[in-house]
Short mmCIF file of C-alpha atoms and ligand atoms in Angstrom, two decimals:
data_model
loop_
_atom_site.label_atom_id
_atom_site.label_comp_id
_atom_site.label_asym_id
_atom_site.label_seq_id
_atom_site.Cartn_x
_atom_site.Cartn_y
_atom_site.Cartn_z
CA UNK A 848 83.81 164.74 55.24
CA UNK A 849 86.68 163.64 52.66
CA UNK A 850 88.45 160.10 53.71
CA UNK A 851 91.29 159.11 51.97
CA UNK A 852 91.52 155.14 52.20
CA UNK A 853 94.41 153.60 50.59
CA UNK A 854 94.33 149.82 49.50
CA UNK A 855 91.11 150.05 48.68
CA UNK A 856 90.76 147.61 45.91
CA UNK A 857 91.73 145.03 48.17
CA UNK A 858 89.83 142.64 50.06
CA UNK A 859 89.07 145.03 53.19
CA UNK A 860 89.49 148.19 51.71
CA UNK A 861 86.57 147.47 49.27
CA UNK A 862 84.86 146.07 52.12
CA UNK A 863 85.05 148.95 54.16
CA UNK A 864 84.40 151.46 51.11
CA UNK A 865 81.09 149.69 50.27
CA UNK A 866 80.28 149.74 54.22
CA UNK A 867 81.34 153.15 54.47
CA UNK A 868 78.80 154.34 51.57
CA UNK A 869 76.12 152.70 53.09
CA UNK A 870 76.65 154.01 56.69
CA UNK A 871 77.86 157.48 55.27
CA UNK A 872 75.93 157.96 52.01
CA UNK A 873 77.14 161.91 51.90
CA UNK A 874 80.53 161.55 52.42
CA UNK A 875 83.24 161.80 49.87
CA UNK A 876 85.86 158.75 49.64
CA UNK A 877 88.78 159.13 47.60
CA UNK A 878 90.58 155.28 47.23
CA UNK A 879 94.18 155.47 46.48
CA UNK A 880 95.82 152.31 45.33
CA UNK A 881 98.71 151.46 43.46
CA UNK A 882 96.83 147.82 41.87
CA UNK A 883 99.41 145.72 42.90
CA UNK A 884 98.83 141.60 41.92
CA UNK A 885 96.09 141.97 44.98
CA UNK A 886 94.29 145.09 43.79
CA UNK A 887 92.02 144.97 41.31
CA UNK A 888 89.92 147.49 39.97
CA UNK A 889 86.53 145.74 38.83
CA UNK A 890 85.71 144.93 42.51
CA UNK A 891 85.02 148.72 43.02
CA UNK A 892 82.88 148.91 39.64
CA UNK A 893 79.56 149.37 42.00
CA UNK A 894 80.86 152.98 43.17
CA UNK A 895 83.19 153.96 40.22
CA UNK A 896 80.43 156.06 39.17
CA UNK A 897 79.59 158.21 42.21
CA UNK A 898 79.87 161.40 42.07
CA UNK A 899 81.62 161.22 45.51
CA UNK A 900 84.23 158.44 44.71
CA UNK A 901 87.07 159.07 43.37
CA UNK A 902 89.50 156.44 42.41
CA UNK A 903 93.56 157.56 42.40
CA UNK A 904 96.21 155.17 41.09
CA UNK A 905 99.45 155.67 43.02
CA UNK A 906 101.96 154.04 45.58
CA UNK A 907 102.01 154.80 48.73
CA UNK A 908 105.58 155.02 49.30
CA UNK A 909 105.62 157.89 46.49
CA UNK A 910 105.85 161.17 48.48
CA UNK A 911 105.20 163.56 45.25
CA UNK A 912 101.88 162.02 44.26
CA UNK A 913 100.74 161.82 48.20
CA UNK A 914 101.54 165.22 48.88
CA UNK A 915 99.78 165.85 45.40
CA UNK A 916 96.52 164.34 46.42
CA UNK A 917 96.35 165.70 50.04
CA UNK A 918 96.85 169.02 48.41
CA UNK A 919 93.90 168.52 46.20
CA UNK A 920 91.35 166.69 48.72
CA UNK A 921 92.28 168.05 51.91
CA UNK A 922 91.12 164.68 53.94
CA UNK A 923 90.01 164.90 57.65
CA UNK A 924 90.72 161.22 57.87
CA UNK A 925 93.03 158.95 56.04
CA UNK A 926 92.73 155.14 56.46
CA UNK A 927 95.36 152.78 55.79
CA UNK A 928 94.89 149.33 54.69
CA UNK A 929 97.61 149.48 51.87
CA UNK A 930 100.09 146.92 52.06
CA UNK A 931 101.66 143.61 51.37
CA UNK A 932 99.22 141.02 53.48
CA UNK A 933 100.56 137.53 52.44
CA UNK A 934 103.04 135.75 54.89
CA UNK A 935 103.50 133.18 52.39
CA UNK A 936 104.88 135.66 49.78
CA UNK A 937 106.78 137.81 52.89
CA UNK A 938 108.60 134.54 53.16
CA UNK A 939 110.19 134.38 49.76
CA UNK A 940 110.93 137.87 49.01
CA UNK A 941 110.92 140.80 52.26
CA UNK A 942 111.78 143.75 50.53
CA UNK A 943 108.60 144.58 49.15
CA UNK A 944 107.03 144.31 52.76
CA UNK A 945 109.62 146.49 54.20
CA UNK A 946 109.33 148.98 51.36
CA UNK A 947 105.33 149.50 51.71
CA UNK A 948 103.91 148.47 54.62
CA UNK A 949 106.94 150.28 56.48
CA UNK A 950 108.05 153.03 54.24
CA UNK A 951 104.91 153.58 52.66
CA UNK A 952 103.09 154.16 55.94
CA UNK A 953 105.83 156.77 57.11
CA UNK A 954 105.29 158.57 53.84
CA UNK A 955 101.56 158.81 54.29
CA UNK A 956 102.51 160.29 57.73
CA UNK A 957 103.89 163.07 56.92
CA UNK A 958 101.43 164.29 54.37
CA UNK A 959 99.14 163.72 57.21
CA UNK A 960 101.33 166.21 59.38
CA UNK A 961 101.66 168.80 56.64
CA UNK A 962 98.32 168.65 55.92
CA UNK A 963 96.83 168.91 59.58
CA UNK A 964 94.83 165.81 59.04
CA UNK A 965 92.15 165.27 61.82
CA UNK A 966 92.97 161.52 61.91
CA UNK A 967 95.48 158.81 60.78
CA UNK A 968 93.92 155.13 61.03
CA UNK A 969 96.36 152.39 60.47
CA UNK A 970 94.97 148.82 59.90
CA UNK A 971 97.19 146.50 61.63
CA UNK A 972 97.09 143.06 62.37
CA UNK A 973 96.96 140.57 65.77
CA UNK A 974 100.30 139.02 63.74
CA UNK A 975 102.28 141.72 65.37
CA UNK A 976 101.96 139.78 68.81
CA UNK A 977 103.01 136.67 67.78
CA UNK A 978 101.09 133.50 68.54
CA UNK A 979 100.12 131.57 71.14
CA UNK A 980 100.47 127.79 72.79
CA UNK A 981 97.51 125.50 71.39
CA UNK A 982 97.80 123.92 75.02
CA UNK A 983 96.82 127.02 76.62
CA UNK A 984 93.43 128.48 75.41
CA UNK A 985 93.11 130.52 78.36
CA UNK A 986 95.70 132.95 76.69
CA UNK A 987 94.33 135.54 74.39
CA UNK A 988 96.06 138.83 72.75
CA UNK A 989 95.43 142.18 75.07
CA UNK A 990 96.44 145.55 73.21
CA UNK A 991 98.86 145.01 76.41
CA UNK A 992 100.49 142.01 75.05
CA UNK A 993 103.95 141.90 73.76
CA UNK A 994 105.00 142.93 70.25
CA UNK A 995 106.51 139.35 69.27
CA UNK A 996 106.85 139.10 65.11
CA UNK A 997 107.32 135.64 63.63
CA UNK A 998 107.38 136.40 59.73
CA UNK A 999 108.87 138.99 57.64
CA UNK A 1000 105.14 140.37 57.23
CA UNK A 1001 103.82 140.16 60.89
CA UNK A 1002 107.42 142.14 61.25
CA UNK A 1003 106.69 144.92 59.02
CA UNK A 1004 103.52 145.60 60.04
CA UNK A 1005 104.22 145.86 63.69
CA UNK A 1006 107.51 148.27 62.85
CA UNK A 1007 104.95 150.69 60.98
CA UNK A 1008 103.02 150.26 64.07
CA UNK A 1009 105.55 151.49 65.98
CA UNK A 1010 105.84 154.43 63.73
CA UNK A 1011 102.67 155.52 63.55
CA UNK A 1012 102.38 155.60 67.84
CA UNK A 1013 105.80 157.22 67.49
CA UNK A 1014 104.06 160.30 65.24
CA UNK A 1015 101.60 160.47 67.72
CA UNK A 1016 104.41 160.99 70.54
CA UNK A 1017 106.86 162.91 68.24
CA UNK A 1018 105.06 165.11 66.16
CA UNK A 1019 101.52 164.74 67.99
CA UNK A 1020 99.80 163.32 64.79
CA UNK A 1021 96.39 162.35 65.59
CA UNK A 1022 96.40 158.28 64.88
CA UNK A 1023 94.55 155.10 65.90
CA UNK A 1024 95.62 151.39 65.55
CA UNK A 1025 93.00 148.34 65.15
CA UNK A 1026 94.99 144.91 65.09
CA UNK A 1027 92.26 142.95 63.76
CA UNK A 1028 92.53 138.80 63.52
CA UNK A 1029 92.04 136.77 60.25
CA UNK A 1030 89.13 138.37 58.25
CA UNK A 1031 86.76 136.16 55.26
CA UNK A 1032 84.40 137.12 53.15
CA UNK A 1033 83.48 138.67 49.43
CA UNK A 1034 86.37 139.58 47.34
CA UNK A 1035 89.09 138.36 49.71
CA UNK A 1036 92.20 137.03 47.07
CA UNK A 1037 92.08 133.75 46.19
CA UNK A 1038 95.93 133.07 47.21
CA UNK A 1039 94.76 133.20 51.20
CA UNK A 1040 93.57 130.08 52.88
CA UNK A 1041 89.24 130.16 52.66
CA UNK A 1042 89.23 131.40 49.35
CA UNK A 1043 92.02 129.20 47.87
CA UNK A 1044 90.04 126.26 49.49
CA UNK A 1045 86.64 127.05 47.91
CA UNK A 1046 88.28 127.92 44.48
CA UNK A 1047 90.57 124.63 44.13
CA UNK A 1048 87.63 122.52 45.55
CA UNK A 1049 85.09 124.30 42.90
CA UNK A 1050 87.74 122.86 40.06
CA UNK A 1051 88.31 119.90 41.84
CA UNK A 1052 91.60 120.73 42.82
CA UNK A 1053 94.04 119.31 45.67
CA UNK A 1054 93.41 121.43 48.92
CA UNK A 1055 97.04 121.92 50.29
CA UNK A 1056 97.22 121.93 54.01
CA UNK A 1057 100.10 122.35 55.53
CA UNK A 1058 101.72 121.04 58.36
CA UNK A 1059 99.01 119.18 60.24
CA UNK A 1060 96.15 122.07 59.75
CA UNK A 1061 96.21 122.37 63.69
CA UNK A 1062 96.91 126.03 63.42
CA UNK A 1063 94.46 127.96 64.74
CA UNK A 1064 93.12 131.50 63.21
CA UNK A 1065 90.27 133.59 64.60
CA UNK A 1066 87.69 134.08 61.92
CA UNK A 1067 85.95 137.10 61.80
CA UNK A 1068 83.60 138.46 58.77
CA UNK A 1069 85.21 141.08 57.20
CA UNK A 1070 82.26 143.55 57.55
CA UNK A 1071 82.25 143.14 61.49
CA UNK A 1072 86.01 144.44 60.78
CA UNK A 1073 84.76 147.37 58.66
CA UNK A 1074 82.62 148.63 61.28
CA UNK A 1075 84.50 147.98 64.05
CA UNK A 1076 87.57 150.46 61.90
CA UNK A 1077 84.08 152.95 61.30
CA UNK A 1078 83.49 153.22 65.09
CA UNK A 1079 87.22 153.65 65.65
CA UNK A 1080 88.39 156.76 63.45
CA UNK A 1081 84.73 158.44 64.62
CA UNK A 1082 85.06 157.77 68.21
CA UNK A 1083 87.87 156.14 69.28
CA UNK A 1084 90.82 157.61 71.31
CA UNK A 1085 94.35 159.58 69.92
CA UNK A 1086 96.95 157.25 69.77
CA UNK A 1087 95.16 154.28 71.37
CA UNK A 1088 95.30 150.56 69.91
CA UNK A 1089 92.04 148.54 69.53
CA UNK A 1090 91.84 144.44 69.24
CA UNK A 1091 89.56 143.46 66.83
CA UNK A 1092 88.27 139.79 66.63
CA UNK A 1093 85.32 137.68 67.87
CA UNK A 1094 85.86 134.88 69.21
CA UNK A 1095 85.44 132.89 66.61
CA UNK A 1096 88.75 129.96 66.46
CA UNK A 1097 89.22 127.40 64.12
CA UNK A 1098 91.96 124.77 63.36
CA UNK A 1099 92.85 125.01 59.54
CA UNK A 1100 91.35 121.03 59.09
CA UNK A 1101 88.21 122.38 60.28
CA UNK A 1102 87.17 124.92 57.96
CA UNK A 1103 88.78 123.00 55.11
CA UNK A 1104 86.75 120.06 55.88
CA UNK A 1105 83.81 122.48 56.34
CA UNK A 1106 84.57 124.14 53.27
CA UNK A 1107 84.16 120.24 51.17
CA UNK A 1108 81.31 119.64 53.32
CA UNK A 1109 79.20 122.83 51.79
CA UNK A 1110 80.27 122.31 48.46
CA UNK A 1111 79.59 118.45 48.22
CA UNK A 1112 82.91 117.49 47.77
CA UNK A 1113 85.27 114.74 48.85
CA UNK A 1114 88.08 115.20 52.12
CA UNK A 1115 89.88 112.78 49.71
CA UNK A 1116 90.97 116.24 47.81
CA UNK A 1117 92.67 117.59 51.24
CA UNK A 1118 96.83 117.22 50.40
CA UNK A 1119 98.75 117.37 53.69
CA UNK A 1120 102.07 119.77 52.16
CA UNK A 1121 105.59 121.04 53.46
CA UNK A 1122 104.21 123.36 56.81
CA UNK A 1123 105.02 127.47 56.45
CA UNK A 1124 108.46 127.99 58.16
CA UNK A 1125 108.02 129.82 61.73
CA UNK A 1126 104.43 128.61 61.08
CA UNK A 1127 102.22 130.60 63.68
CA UNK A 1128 99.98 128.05 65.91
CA UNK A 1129 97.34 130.05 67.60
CA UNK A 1130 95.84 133.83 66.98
CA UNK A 1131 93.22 134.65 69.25
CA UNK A 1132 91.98 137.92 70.12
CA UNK A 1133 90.51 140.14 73.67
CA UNK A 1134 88.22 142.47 72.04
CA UNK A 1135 87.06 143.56 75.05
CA UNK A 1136 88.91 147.26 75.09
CA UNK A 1137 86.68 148.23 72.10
CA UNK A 1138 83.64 146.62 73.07
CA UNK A 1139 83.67 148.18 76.31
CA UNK A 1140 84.83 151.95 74.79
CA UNK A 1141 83.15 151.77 71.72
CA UNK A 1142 80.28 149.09 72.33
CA UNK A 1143 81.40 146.54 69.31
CA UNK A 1144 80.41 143.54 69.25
CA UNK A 1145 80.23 140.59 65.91
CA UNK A 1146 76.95 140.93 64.19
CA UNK A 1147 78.27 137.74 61.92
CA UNK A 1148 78.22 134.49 63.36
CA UNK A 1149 81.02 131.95 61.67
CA UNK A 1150 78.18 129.08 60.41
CA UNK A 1151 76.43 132.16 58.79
CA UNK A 1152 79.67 134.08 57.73
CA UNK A 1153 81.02 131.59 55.61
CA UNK A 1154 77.72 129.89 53.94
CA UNK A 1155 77.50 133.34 52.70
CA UNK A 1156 80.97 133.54 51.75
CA UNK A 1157 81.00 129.91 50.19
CA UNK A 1158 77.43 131.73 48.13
CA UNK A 1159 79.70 134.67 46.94
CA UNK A 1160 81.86 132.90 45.61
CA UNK A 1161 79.85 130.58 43.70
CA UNK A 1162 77.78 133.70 42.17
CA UNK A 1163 81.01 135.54 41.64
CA UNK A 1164 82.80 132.98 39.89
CA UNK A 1165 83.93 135.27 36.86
CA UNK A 1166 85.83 137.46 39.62
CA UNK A 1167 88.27 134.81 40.67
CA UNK A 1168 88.67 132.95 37.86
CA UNK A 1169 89.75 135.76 35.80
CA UNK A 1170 91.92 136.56 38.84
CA UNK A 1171 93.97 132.82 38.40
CA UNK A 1172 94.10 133.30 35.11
CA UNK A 1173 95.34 137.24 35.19
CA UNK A 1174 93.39 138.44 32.98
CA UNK A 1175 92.01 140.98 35.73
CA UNK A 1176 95.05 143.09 34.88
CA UNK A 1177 93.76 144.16 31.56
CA UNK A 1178 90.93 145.63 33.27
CA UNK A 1179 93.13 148.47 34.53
CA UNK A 1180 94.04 149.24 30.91
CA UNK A 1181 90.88 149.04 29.19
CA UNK A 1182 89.42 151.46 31.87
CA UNK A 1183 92.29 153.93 32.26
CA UNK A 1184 94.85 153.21 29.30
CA UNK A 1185 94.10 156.37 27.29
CA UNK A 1186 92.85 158.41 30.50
CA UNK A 1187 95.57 161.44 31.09
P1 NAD B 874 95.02 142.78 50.10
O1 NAD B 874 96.35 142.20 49.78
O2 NAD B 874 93.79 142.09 49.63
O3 NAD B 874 94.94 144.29 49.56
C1 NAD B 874 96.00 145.18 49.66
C2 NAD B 874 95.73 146.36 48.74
O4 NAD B 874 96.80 147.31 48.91
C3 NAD B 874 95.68 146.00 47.26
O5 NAD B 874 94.59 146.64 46.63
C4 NAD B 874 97.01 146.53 46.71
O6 NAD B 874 96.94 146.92 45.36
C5 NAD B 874 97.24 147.73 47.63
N1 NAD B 874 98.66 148.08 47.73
C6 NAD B 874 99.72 147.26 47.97
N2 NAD B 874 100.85 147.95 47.97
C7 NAD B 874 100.52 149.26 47.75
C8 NAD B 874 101.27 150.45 47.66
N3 NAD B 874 102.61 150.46 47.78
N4 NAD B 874 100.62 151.61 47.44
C9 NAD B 874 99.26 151.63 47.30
N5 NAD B 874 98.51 150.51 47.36
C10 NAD B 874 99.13 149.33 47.59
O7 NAD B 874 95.03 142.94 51.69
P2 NAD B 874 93.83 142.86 52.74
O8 NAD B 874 93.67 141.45 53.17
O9 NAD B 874 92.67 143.61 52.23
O10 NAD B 874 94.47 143.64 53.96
C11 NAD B 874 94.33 145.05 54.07
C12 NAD B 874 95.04 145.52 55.34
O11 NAD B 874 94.49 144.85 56.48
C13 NAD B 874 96.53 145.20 55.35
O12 NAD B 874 97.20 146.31 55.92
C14 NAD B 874 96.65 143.99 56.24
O13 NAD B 874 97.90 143.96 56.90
C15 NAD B 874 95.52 144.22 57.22
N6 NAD B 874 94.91 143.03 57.84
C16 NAD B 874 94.47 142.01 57.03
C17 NAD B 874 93.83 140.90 57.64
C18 NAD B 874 93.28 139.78 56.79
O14 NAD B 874 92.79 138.78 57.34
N7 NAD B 874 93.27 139.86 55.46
C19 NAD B 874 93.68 140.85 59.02
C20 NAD B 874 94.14 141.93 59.79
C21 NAD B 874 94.75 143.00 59.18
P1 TYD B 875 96.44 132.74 55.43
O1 TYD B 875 95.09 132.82 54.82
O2 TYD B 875 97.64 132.89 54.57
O3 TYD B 875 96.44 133.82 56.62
P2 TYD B 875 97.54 134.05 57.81
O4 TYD B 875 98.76 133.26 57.53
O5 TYD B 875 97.78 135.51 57.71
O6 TYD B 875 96.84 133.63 59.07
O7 TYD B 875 96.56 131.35 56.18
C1 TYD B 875 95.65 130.97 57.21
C2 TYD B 875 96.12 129.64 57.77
O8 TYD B 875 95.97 128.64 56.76
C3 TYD B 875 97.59 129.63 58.15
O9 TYD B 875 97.73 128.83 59.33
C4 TYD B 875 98.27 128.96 56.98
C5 TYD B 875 97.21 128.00 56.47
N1 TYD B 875 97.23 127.72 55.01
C6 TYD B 875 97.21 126.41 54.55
O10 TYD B 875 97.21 125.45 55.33
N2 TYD B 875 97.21 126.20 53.20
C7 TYD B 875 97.23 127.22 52.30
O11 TYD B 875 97.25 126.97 51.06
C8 TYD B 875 97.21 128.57 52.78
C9 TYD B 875 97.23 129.74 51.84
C10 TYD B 875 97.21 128.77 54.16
#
């Protein structure tokens, strides 16, 4: 079995590669990534080695060196988590979001047709639903539930979503959607809200909340999302779409003032800033279409989840701080520079 996952030297797509190894020691993953700011290289150092890991610099939006690789690996299963992911920077500049995470996911479609591959997975995102009223928590996101886009990012993702069911229509591409809810954990990029938090508090830094941190996200630990994408492309159904989340919803404040409590630092560093504009109040996800077809369920409770995230980053503190201070990008050069 040959999987193709692109984006993999994200925050997920490492995730899911290291999961995938351990649940699936024999089969052969090939990560394809083009190492934007939000890919970096080192996090895959653990598996750069394996004889059944292969590691492919490229963007997804160019067709040539897609159709290139497909020809050489032959995939059954490709699994997209390449893209743009941060609403903040969707905000200041769309192109880029429309370009990948739109484009690039239609180009990766139809190497998937002209290669016959067995299944397309495209990581979405609850985003593409909009949000919901803080004064109604008996409303949660069905796969049944409105597309309703709020940022230039949420809006991207849900048009590749639409492409991807319309390949399945169209051309009859085999393909499967999870929108998953906010994920945390190991190696997530420090410009997103939980690791931001425990970096700037680690260096004594303001924490910048904005608005009032009443927004709510649904937490879920990234591995839960890893498997949950695992039991999808195996035995999910063609051209169905699967919630992802747990249950688990916190207000911003919360987890920021959890996030000084574990460290031993002072709320007096929280900085109320300038809210996000079209700010999203309220994500919270109905998983229960995949737990019922595919019997997932969280293994990670939140009080465990992020103790162990807050330890991770306090043992890992050489791979964010040479993040913030870019030297991460050198890494790419020392290791492939004089490669051909
Ligand atoms: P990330 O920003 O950490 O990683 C994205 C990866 O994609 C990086 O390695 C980057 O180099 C690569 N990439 C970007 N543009 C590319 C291109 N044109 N060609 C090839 N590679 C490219 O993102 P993440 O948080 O790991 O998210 C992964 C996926 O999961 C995204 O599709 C995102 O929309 C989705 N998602 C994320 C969350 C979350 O909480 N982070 C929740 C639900 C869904
Ligand atoms: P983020 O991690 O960017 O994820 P998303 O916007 O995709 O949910 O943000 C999570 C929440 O935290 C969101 O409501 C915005 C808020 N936030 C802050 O209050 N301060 C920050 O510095 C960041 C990055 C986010």
């Amino acid at each position: 079995m040959t999987i193709i996952v692109t984006g993999g030297a994200g925050f997920i797509g490492s995730n899911f590669i290291f999961y995938m190894f351990k649940a699936h020691p024999d089969y052969r993953i090939v990560c394809l990534d083009k190492l934007t700011y939000a890919g970096n290289l080192s996090t895959l150092s653990t598996v750069m080695g394996k004889p059944n890991f292969r590691f492919v610099k490229a963007d997804i939006c160019d067709r040539e060196a897609i159709f290139k690789l497909f020809e050489e690996e032959k995939p059954e299963i490709v699994v997209n988590f390449a893209a743009e992911s941060h609403v903040d920077r969707s905000i200041e500049d769309p192109g880029i979001f429309l370009q990948t995470n739109i484009l690039g996911t239609a180009a990766l479609m139809d190497a998937c047709r002209k290669y016959g591959i067995k299944r397309f997975h495209q990581v979405s995102t609850d985003e593409v639903y909009g949000d919901l009223p803080l004064d109604r928590p008996d409303l949660f996101f069905t796969e049944r539930t409105p597309i309703h886009t709020s940022s230039p990012y949420s809006s991207s993702k849900a048009s590749a979503d639409l492409l991807v069911l319309a390949y399945n229509r169209t051309y009859g591409l085999s393909v499967s959607i999870s929108r998953c809810s906010n994920n945390y954990g190991p190696y997530h990029f420090p410009e997103k809200l939980i690791p931001l938090m425990i970096a700037n508090a680690l260096n004594n830094k303001p924490l910048p909340v904005y608005g009032r941190g009443e927004n709510v996200r649904d937490w879920l630990y990234v591995e839960d999302h890893c498997k949950a994408i695992d039991l999808i492309i195996h035995n999910g159904r063609v051209g169905e779409v699967y919630n992802v989340g747990g249950h688990n919803e916190m207000k911003n404040i919360d987890i920021v003032k959890l996030i000084c409590k574990e460290l031993g630092k002072p709320e007096s560093l929280i900085t109320y800033v300038a809210d996000r504009k079209g700010h999203d109040m309220r994500y919270a996800i109905d998983p229960t279409k995949i737990h019922e077809e595919l019997g997932w369920l969280p293994e990670t409770k939140f009080e465990d989840g992020i103790k162990k995230t807050i330890k991770w980053y306090l043992e890992n503190r050489e791979w964010w701080e040479t993040i913030i201070s870019g030297e991460y990008k050198k890494y790419y050069e020392k290791m492939y520079g004089d490669r051909k």
